[in-house]
Short mmCIF file of N, CA and C in Angstrom, two decimals:
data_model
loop_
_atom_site.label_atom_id
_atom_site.label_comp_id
_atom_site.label_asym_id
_atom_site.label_seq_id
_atom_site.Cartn_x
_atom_site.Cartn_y
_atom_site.Cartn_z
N UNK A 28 115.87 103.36 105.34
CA UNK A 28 116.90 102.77 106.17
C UNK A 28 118.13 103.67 106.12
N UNK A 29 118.33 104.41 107.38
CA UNK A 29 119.45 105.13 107.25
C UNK A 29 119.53 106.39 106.95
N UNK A 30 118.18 106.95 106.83
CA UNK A 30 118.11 108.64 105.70
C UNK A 30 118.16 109.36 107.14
N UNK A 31 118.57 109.04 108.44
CA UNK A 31 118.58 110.13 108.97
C UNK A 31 117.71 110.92 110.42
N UNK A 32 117.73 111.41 110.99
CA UNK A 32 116.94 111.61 111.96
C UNK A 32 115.92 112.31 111.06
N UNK A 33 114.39 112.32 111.40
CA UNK A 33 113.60 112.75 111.30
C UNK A 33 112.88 112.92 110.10
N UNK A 34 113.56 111.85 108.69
CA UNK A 34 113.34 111.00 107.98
C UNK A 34 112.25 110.13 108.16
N UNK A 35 111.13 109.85 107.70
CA UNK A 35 110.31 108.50 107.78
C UNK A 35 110.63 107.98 106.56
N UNK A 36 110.64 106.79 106.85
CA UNK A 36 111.16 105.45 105.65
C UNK A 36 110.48 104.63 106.06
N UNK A 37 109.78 103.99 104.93
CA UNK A 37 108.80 102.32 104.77
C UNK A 37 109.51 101.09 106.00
N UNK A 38 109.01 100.54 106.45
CA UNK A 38 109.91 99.37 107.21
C UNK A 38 109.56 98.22 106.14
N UNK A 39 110.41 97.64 106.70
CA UNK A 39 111.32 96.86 105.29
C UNK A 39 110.02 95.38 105.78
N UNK A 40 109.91 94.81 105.09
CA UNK A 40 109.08 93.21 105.50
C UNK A 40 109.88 92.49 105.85
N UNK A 41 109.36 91.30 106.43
CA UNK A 41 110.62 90.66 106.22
C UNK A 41 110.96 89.35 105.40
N UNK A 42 112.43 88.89 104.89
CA UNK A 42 112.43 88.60 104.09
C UNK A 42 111.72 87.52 103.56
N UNK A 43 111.24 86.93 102.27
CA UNK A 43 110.80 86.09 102.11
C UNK A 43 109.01 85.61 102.52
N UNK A 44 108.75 87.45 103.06
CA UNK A 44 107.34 86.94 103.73
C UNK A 44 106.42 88.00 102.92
N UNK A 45 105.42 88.13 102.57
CA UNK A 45 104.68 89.25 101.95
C UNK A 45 104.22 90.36 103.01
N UNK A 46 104.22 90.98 102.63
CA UNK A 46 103.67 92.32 103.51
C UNK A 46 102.46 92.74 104.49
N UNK A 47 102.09 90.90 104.36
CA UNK A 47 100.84 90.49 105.22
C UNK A 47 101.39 90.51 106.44
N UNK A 48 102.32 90.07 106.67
CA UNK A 48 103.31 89.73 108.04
C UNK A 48 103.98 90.94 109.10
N UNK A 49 103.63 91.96 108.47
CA UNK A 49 103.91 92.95 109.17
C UNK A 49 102.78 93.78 110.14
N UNK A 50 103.02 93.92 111.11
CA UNK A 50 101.59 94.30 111.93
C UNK A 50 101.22 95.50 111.19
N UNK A 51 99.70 95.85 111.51
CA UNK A 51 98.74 96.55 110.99
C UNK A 51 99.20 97.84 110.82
N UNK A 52 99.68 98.67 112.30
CA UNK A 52 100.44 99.75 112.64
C UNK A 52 101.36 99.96 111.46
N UNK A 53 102.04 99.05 111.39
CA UNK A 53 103.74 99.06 110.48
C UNK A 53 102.94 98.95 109.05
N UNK A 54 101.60 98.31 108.56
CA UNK A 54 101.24 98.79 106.75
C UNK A 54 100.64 100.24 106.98
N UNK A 55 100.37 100.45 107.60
CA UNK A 55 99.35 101.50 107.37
C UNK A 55 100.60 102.92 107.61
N UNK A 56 101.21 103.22 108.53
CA UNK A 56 102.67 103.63 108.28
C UNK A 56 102.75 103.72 107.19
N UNK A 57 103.63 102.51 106.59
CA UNK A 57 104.11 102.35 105.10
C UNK A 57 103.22 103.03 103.75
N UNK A 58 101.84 103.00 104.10
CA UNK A 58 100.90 103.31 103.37
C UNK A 58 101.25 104.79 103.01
N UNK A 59 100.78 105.37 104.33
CA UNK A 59 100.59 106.72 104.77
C UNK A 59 102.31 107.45 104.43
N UNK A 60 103.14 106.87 104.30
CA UNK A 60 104.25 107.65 103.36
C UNK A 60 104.27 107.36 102.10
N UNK A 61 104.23 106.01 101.53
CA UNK A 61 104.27 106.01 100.43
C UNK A 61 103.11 107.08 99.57
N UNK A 62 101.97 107.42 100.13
CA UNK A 62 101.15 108.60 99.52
C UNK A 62 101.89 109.72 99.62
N UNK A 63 102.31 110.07 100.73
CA UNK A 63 102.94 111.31 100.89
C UNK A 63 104.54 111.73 99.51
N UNK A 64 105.40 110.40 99.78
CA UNK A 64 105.67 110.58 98.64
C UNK A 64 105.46 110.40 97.47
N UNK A 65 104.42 110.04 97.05
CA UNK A 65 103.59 110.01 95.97
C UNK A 65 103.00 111.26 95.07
N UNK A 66 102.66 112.21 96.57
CA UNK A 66 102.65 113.29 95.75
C UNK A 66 103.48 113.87 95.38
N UNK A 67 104.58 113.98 96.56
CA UNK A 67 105.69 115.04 96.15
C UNK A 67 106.76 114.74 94.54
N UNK A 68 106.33 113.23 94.11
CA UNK A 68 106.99 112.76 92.91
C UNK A 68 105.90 113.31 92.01
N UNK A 69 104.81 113.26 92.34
CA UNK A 69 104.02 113.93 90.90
C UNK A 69 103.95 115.06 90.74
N UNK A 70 103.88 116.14 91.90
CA UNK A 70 104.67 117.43 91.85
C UNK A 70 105.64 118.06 90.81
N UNK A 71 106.92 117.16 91.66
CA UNK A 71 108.34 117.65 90.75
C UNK A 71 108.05 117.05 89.10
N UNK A 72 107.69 116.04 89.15
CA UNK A 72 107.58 115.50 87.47
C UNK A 72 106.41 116.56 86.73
N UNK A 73 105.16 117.02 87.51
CA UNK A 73 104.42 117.88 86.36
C UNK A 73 105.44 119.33 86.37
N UNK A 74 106.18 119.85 87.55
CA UNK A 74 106.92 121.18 87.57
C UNK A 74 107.78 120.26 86.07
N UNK A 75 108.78 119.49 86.25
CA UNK A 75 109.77 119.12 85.64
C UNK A 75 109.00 118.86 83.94
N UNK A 76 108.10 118.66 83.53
CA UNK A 76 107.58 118.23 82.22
C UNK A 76 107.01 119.76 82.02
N UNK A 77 106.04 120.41 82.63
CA UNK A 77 105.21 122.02 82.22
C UNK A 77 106.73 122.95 82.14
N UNK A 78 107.55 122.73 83.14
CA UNK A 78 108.66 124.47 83.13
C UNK A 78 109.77 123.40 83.02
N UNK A 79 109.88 123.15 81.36
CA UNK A 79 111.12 122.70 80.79
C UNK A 79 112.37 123.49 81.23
N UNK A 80 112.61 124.52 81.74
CA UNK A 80 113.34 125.43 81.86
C UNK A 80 114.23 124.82 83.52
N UNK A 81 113.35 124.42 84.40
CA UNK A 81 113.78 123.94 85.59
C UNK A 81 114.53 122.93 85.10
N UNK A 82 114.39 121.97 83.92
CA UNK A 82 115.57 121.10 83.89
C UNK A 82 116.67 120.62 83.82
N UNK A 83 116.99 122.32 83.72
CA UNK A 83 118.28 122.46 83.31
C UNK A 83 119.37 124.01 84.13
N UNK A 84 118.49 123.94 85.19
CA UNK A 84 118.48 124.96 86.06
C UNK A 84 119.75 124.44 86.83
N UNK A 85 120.84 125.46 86.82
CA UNK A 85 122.24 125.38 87.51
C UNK A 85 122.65 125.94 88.92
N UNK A 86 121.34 126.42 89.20
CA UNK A 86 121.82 127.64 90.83
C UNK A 86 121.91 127.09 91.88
N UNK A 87 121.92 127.90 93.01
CA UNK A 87 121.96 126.96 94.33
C UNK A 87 120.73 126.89 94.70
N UNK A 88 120.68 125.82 95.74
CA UNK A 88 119.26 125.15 96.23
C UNK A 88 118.43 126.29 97.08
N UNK A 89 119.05 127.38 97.46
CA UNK A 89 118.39 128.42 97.82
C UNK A 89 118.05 129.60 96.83
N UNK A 90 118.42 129.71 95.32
CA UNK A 90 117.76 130.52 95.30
C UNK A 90 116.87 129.90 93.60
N UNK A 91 117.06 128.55 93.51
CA UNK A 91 116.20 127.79 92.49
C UNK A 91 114.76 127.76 93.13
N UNK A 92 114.38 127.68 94.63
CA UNK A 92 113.58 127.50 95.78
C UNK A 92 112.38 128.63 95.30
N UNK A 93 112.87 130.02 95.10
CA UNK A 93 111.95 130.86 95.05
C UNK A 93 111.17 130.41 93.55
N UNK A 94 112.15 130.21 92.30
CA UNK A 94 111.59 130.17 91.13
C UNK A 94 110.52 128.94 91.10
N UNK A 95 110.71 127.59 91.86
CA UNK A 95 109.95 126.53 92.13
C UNK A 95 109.11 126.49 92.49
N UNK A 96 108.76 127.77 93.51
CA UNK A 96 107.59 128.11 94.30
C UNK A 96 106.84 128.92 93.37
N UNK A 97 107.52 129.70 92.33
CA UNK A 97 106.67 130.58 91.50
C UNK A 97 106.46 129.71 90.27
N UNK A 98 106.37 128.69 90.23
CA UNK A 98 106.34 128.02 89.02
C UNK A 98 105.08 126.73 89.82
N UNK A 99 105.05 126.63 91.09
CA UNK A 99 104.29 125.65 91.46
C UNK A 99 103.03 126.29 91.39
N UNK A 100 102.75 127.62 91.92
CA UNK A 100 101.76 128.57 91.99
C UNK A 100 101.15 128.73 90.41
N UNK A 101 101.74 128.76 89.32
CA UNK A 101 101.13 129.05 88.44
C UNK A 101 101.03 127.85 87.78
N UNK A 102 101.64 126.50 88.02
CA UNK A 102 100.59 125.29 87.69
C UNK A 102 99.10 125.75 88.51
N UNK A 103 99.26 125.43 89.59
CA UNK A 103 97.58 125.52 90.08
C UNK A 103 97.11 126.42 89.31
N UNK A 104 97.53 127.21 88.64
CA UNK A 104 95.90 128.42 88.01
C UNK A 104 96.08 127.70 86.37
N UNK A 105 97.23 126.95 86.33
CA UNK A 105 97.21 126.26 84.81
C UNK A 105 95.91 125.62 84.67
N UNK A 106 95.90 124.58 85.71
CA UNK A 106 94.99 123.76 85.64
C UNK A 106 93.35 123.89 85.80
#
């Protein structure tokens, strides 16, 4: 609610009703982001727990970007 143009955000239920009440279109939506951010939180938390070092990382958002990308790359061959 509010994040913005081109933002997808869950639609809200409504109040007092369970999430049965929302047409099919509007769960499956909701679904289909909540996975999406699902991964991107398990992402940053295994980067953030394996490269202790990112946690405490002070630079700007452009050039922390490259080290994140080289640190995402060498989880995958971690694993």
């Amino acid at each position: 609610m509010g994040a913005g143009i081109g933002i997808r955000v869950p639609a809200r239920r409504p109040k007092g009703q369970s999430e049965q009440a929302l047409h099919a279109d509007t769960r499956t939506t909701n679904m289909l982001i909540r996975d999406l951010r699902a991964l991107g939180e398990r992402t940053a938390a295994e980067l953030k727990e394996r490269w202790r070092a990112l946690k405490h990382v002070t630079l700007s958002p452009s050039r922390i970007s490259d080290i994140a990308r080289a640190a995402l790359v060498l989880n995958g061959h971690w694993k």
